[in-house]
XYZ file of C-alpha atoms in Angstrom:
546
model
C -5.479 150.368 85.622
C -1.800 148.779 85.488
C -3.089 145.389 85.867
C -5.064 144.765 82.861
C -4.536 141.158 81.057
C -4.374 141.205 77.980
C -1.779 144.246 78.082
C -3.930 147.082 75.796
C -2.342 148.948 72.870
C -2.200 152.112 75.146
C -3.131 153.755 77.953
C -3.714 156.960 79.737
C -4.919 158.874 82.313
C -4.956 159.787 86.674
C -6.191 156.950 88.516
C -6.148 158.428 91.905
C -8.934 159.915 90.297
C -12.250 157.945 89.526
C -15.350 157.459 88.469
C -18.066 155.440 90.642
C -20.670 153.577 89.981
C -24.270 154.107 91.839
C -27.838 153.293 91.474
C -28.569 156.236 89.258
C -25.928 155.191 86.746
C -27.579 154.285 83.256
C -26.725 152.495 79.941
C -26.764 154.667 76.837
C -26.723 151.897 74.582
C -26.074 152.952 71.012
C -27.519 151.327 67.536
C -25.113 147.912 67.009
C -24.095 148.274 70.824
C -27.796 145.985 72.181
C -25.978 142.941 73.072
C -23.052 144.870 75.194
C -25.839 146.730 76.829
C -27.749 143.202 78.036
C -24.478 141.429 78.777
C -23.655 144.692 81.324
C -26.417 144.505 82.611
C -26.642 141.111 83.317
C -23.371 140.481 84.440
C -22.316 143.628 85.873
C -25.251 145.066 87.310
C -25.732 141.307 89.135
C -21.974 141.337 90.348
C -22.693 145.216 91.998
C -26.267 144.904 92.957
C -27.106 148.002 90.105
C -29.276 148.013 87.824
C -28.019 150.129 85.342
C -31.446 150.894 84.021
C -31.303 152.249 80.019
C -31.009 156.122 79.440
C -34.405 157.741 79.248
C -35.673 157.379 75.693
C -35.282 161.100 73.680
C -32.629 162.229 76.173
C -29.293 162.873 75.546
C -28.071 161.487 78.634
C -24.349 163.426 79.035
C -23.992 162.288 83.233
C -23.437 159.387 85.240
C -24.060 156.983 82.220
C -22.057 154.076 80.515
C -22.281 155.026 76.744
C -21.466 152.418 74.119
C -21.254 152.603 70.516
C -19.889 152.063 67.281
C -17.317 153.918 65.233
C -16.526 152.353 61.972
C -13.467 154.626 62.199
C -11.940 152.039 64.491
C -10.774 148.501 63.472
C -13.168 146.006 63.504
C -12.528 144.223 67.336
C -10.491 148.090 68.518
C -12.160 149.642 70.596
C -11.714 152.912 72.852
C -12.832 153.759 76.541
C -12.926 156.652 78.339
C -13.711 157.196 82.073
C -14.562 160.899 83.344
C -16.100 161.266 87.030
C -18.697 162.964 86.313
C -19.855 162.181 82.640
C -18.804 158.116 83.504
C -17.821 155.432 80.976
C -17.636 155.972 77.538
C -16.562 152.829 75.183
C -16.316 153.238 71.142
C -15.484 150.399 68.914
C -15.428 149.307 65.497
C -18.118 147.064 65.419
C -20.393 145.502 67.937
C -17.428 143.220 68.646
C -15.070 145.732 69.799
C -17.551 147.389 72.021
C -18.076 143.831 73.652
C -13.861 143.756 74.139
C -13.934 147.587 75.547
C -16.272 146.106 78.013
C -14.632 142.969 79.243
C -11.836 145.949 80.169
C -14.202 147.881 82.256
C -14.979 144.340 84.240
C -11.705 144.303 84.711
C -10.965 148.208 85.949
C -13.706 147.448 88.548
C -11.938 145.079 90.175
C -12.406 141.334 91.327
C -15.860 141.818 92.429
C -17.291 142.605 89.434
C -16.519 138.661 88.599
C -18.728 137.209 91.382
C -22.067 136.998 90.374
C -23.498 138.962 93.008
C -22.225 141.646 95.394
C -20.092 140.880 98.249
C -20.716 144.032 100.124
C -22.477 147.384 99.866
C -20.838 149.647 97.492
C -17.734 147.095 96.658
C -16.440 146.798 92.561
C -18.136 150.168 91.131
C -14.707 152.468 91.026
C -13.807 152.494 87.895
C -10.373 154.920 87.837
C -9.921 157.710 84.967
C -7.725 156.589 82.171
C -7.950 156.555 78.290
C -7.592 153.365 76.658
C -7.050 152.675 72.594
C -6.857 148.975 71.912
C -7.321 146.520 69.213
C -6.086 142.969 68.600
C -3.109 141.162 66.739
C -4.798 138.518 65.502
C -8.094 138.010 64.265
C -8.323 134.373 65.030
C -7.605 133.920 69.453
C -9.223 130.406 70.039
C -9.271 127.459 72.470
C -9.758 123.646 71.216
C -11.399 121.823 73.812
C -12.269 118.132 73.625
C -15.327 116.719 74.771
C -15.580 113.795 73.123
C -12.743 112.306 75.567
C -14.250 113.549 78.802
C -17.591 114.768 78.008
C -18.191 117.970 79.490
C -22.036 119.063 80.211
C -23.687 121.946 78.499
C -23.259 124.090 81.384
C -19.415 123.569 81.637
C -19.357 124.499 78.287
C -21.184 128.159 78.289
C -19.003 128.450 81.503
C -15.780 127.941 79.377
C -17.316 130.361 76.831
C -17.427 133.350 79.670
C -13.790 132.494 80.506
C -12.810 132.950 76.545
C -14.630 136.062 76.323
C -13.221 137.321 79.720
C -9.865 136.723 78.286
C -10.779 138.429 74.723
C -10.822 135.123 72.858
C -12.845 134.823 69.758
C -12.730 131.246 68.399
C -14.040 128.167 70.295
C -13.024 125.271 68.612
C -15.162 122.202 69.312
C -14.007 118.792 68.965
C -16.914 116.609 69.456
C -16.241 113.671 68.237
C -13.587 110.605 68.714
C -12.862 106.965 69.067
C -13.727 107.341 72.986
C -17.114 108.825 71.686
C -19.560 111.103 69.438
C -21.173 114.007 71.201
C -23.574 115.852 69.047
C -27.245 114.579 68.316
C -27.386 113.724 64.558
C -31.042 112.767 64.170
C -30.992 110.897 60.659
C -28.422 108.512 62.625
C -29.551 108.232 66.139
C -26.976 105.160 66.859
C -23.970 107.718 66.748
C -25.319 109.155 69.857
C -27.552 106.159 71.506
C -24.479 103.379 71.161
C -21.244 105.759 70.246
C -21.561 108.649 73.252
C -21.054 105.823 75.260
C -18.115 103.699 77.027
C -18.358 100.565 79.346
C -15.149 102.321 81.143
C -11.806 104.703 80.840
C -8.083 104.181 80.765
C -7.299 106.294 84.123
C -3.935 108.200 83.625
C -1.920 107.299 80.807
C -3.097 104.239 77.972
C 0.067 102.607 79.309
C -1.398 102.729 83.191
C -2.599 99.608 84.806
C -5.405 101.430 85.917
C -8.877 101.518 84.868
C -12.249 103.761 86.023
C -15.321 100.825 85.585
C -17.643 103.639 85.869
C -19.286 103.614 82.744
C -18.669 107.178 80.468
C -21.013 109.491 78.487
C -22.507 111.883 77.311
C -24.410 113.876 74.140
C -25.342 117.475 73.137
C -28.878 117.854 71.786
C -29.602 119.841 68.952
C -31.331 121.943 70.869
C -28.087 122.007 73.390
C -26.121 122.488 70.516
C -28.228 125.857 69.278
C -27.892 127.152 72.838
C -24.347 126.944 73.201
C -23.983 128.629 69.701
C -26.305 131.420 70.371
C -24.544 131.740 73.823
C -20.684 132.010 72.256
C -22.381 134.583 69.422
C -23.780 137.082 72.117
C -20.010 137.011 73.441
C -18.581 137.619 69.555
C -17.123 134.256 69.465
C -17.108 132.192 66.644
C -17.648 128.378 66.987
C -15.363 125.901 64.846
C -17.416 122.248 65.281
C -15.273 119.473 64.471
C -16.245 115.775 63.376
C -13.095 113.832 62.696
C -12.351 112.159 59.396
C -11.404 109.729 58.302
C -9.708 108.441 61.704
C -9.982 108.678 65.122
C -14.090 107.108 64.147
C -14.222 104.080 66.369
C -17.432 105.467 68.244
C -18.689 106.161 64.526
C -18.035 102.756 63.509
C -19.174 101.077 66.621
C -22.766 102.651 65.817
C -22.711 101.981 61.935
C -20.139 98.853 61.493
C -20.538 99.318 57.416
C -18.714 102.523 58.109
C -15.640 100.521 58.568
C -13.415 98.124 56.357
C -15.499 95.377 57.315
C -12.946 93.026 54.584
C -10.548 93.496 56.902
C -11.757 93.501 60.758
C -15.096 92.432 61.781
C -16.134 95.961 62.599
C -19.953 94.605 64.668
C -17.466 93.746 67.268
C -15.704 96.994 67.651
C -17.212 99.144 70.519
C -16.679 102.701 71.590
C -13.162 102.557 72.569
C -11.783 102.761 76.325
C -8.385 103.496 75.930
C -5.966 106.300 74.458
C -3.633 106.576 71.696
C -4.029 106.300 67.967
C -6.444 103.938 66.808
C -6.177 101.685 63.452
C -10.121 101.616 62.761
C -10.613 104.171 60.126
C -12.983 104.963 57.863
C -13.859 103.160 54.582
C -13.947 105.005 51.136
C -16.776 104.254 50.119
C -19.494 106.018 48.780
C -21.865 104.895 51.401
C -19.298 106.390 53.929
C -19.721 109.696 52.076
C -23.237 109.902 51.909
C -23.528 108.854 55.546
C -20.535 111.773 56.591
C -22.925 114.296 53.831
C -25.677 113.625 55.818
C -23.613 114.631 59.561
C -22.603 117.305 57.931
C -25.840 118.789 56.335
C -27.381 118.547 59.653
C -24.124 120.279 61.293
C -24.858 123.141 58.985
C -28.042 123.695 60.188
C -26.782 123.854 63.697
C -23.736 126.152 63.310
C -25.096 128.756 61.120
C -22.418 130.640 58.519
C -22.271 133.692 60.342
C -20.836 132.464 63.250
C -19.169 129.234 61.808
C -17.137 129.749 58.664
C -15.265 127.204 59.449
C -15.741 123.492 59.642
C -12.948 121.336 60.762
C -12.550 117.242 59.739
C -9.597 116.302 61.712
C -7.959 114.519 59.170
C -4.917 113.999 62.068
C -3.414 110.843 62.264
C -4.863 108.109 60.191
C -3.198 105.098 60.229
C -3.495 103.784 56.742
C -2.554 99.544 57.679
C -6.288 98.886 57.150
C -6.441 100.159 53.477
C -3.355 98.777 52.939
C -4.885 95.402 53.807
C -8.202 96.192 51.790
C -8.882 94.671 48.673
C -12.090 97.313 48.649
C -9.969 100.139 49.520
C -7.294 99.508 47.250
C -9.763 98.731 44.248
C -10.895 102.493 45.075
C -7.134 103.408 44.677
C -7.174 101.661 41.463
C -10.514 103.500 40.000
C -9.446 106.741 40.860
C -5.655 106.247 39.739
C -4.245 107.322 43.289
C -0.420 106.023 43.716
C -0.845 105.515 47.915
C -2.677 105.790 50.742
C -1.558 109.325 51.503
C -3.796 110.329 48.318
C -6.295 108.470 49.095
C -6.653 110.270 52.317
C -6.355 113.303 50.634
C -9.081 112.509 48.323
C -11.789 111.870 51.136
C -10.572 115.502 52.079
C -10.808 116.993 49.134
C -14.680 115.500 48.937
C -15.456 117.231 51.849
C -13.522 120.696 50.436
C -16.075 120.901 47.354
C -19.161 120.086 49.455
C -17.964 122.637 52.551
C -17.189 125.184 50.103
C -20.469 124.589 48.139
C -22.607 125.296 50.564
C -20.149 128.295 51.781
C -18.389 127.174 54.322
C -14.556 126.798 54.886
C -12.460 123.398 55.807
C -9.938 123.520 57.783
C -8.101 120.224 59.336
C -5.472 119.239 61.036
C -1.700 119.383 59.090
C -1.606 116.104 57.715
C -3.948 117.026 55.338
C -1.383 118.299 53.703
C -0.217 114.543 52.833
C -1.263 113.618 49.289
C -2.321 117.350 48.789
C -4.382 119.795 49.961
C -7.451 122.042 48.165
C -6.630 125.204 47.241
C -9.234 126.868 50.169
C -8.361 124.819 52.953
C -6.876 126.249 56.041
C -4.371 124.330 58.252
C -4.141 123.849 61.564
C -0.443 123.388 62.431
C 0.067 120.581 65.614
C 2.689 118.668 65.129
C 5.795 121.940 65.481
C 5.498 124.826 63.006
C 6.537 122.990 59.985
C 3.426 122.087 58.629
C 2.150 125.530 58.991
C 4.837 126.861 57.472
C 4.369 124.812 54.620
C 0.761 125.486 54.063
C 1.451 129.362 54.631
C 4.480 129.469 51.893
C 1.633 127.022 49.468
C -0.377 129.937 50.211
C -3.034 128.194 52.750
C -4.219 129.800 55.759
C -3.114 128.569 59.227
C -3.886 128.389 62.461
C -0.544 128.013 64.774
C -1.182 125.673 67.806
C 1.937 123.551 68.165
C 1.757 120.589 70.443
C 5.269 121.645 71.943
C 3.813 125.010 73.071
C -0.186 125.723 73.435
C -0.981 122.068 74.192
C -2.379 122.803 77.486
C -2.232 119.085 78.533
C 0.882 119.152 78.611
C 2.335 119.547 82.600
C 2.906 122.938 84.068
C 5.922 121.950 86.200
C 8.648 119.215 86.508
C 7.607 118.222 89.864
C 6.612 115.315 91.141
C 3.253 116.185 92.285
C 1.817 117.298 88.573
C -0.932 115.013 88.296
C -0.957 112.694 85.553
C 1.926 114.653 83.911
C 2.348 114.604 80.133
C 4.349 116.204 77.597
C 6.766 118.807 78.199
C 6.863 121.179 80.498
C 5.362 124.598 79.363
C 5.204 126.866 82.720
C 3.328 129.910 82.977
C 6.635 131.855 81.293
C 7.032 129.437 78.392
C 3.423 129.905 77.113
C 4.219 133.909 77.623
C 7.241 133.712 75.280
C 5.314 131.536 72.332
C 5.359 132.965 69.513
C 2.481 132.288 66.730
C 4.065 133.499 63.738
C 7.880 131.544 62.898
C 10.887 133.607 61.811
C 12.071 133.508 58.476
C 8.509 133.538 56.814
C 7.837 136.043 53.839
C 5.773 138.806 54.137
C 3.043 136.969 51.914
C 3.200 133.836 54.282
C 2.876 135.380 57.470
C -0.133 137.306 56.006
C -1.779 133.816 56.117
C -1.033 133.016 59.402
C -4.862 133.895 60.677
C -3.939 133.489 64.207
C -3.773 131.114 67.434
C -5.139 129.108 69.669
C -4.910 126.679 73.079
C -5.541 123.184 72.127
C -7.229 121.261 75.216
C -6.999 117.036 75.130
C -8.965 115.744 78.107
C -7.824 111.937 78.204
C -6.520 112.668 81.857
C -9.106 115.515 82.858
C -12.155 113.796 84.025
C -14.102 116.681 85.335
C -14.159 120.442 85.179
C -11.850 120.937 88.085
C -9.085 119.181 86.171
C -9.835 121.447 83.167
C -9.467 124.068 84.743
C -6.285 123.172 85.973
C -4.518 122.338 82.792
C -6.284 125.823 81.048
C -5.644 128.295 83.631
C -3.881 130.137 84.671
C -1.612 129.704 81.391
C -4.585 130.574 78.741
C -3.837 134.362 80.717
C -0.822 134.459 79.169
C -1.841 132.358 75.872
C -4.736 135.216 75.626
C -2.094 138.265 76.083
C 0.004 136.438 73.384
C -2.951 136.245 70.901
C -4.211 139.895 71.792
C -0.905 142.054 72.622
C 1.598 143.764 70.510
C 4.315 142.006 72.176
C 7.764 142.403 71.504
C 9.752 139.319 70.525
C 10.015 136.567 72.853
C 13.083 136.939 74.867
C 12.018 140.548 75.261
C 8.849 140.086 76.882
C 8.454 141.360 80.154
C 7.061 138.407 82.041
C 8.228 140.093 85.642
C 5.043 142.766 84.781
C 2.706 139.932 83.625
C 3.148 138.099 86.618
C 2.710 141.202 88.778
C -0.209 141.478 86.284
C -1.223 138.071 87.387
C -1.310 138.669 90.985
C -4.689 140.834 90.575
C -6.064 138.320 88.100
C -5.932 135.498 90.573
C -8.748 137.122 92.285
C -10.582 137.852 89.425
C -10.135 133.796 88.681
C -10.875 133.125 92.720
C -14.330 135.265 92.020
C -15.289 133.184 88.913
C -14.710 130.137 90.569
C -11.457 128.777 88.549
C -9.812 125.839 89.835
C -6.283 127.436 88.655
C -2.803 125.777 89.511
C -1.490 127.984 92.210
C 2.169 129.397 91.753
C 3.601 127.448 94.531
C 2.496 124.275 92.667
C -1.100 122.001 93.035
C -2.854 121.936 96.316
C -3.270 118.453 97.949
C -6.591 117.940 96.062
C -5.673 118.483 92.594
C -2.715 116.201 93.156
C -2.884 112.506 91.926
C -0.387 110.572 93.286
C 0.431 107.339 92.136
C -1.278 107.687 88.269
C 0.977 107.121 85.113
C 1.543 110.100 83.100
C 3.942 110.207 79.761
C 6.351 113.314 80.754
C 9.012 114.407 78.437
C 11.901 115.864 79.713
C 13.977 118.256 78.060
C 13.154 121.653 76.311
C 10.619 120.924 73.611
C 11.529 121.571 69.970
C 11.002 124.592 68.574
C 10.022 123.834 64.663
């Protein structure tokens, strides 16, 4: 019961005492409660070889039953379980949501096995121990950014991922899809973005200033119908999806497929291919109106894939767009001149501020990385703050919401260790303990700022992770302590107990053994997930910390 992760608001109860699990166990699924109920017995009842059949219809069933439902009385995501051994299970919360968290705890209360996905012996996983549990989260947004548009991951890697968020009470999957190294998602009115731009001739391997190259040609694309799957998958697990097509840089692929996208006065843009290499790129987007159109018509089509409910949001990137190429552009700075922009900063901020008024027309939110905050930002946007805390605390005191993901702290690219064996080691080094002791919302904000501070998340770059394994190296076990961060009432960071987390952590190894998680061990990579002799960019020293 002691070893829960994330750490719940309270606890209670005997556990030398406990509830069991057996064939004649049942679901008493309350109204609101229907997708709980089929995840339980889907997941759980395959993991224990039960198969927690549904309470007979027009019974009250009061014995040996899991009972879920829904008390408004409860926050929204709160939730509250019970465990008596002889009634069994009962788990309350405020909306379907919650009940979907309270169950994620009772995986974890019976133990590692109940995260294989079927049993490992007779009778093993279903003792569930008696305790009372009231929880509820700190922040309503608890996301992971991962990019695919680097290292393409397959469907099924990516509804894999989305049971790892929603075993770790995450909410938010934010999905960056497209890239200069390549576009992702299926747009049918402009088939060349996938059938030229999701594909590369070859990849930097290691860092863009390595000598070495993988000539194994790179790829990959989501179909719509890939696209609807993963969507409907993340909503059964309460997690929103945050699609992201960046604008106005980081568009080679884009502009590879459509050269007219680009500033075709200034490069010959029919040459430019999907790019191979990392870093920032100059080819940006033109502002044109053809551009905008073309972008409309992505978007329009993205609507219709991530539906409103569970996709508010719609992120554009908007991160690091090298503005030489409309400096060069007689087109680009005739558009300056029309629309009476002083620099290149408002320009930017005017292709942004487009895609604001057509988001929010057809009621949906932007949100973009901070340097749309350059030239100015629309008064609905939401931030999210990279580049240190600054630029969230800007937007939060303009009164934006923000998301807080700075590079120097939830980038989980960056290396877990300063030892030599950290493959392909970039960034600073943010151990276990650091990402424990972040801290989402800055000191010194007002009251009225911090209320804008909508949460956190994990951001997840994937120019040196080529496959799953390597993923999961650089995510876990750190997004543990990332997800106790984002769900905890933790006390300030130098009083955090990390000695009880990582005693914590010691029964959620096995939990990510049984799932199948190619963690970084504590005592440091084992001889397969090493890389020897591949350029990284490390950064020594303690990061900054605004």
């Amino acid at each position: 019961m002691d070893n829960l992760i994330p750490a719940p608001v309270r606890t209670g109860g005997d556990d030398s005492g406990a509830f069991v699990l057996d064939g004649a166990t049942t679901l008493t699924a309350g109204p609101g409660t229907e997708g709980t109920e089929r995840w339980l017995r889907s997941t759980l009842g395959g993991a224990l070889g039960l198969p927690l059949a549904p309470a007979p219809t027009g019974v009250a069933s009061s014995t040996n039953t899991v009972e879920l439902q829904v008390d408004p009385a409860l926050e929204p995501e709160g939730y509250r379980l019970g465990v008596d051994p002889v009634r069994g299970v009962r788990i309350s919360g405020g909306s379907a949501a919650g009940v979907f968290w309270g169950a994620q705890t009772l995986r974890q209360l019976l133990g590692p096995e109940a995260f294989r996905r079927a049993p490992v012996g007779p009778g093993s996983g279903r003792r569930v121990p008696l305790t009372e549990i009231q929880d509820r989260p700190r922040f309503g947004w608890r996301g992971l950014m991962l990019d695919v548009a680097r290292h393409f991951m397959p469907k099924d890697g990516v509804l894999r991922m989305l049971d790892l968020l929603a075993a770790h009470k995450l909410n938010v999957f934010h999905f960056h899809l497209t890239d200069d190294q390549g576009w992702r998602i299926e747009i049918k009115r402009h088939p060349r973005l996938t059938e030229a731009g999701a594909w590369r001739a070859r990849t930097k391997y290691g860092h863009r200033a390595s000598e070495l190259w993988d000539e194994t040609p790179h790829g990959g694309y989501y179909t719509q119908d890939d696209i609807r799957e993963i969507v409907a998958y993340a909503a059964e697990r309460h997690i929103r999806v945050v699609p992201e097509i960046d604008i106005p840089g980081h568009s080679q692929a884009a502009i590879s497929a459509y050269p007219e996208l680009g500033n075709t006065d200034v490069v010959d843009t029919s040459a430019l291919s999907v790019w191979d290499t990392w870093g920032i790129n100059p080819n940006v987007l033109a502002p044109t109106d053809n551009t905008l159109r073309f972008f409309e018509g992505v978007f329009e089509e993205l609507l219709g894939l991530f539906p409103a409910e569970t996709s508010p949001f719609i992120h554009i990137g908007g991160d690091e767009c090298l503005k030489d190429q409309w400096k060069a552009s007689p087109a680009a700075q005739a558009r300056m001149a029309e629309l009476g922009l002083a620099d290149e900063d408002e320009l930017q901020s005017w292709f942004i501020r487009h895609f604001d008024r057509w988001l929010t027309g057809r009621g949906r939110r932007l949100i973009g990385w901070d340097e749309i905050l350059e030239g100015g930002l629309p008064e609905g946007a939401a931030v999210s703050s990279w580049r240190g805390y600054a630029g969230g605390v800007a937007a939060a005191e303009a009164g934006h919401d923000v998301v807080m993901c700075p590079e120097q702290q939830v980038y989980l690219d960056h290396r877990q260790d300063g030892g030599a064996d950290e493959p392909m080691p970039i960034g600073f080094v943010r151990t276990l303990e650091d990402v424990y002791r972040f801290e989402p919302v800055p000191p010194g904000l007002s009251d009225e700022a911090a209320g804008h501070i909508l949460g956190t998340q994990a951001n997840v770059w994937t120019e040196v992770m080529q496959n799953q394994a390597r993923v999961d190296y650089q995510v876990f076990p750190r997004l543990a302590a990332f997800a106790e961060v984002a769900w905890s009432p933790l006390p300030a960071p130098g009083e955090r107990d990390f000695a009880d987390f990582d005693r914590r952590m010691r029964t959620h190894y096995a939990r990510l053994d049984a799932m199948g998680v190619d963690y970084r061990p504590p005592a440091g990579p084992l001889p397969w997930q090493r890389r020897p002799g591949v350029l990284g960019r490390p950064i020594e020293g303690p990061p900054p910390t605004r």
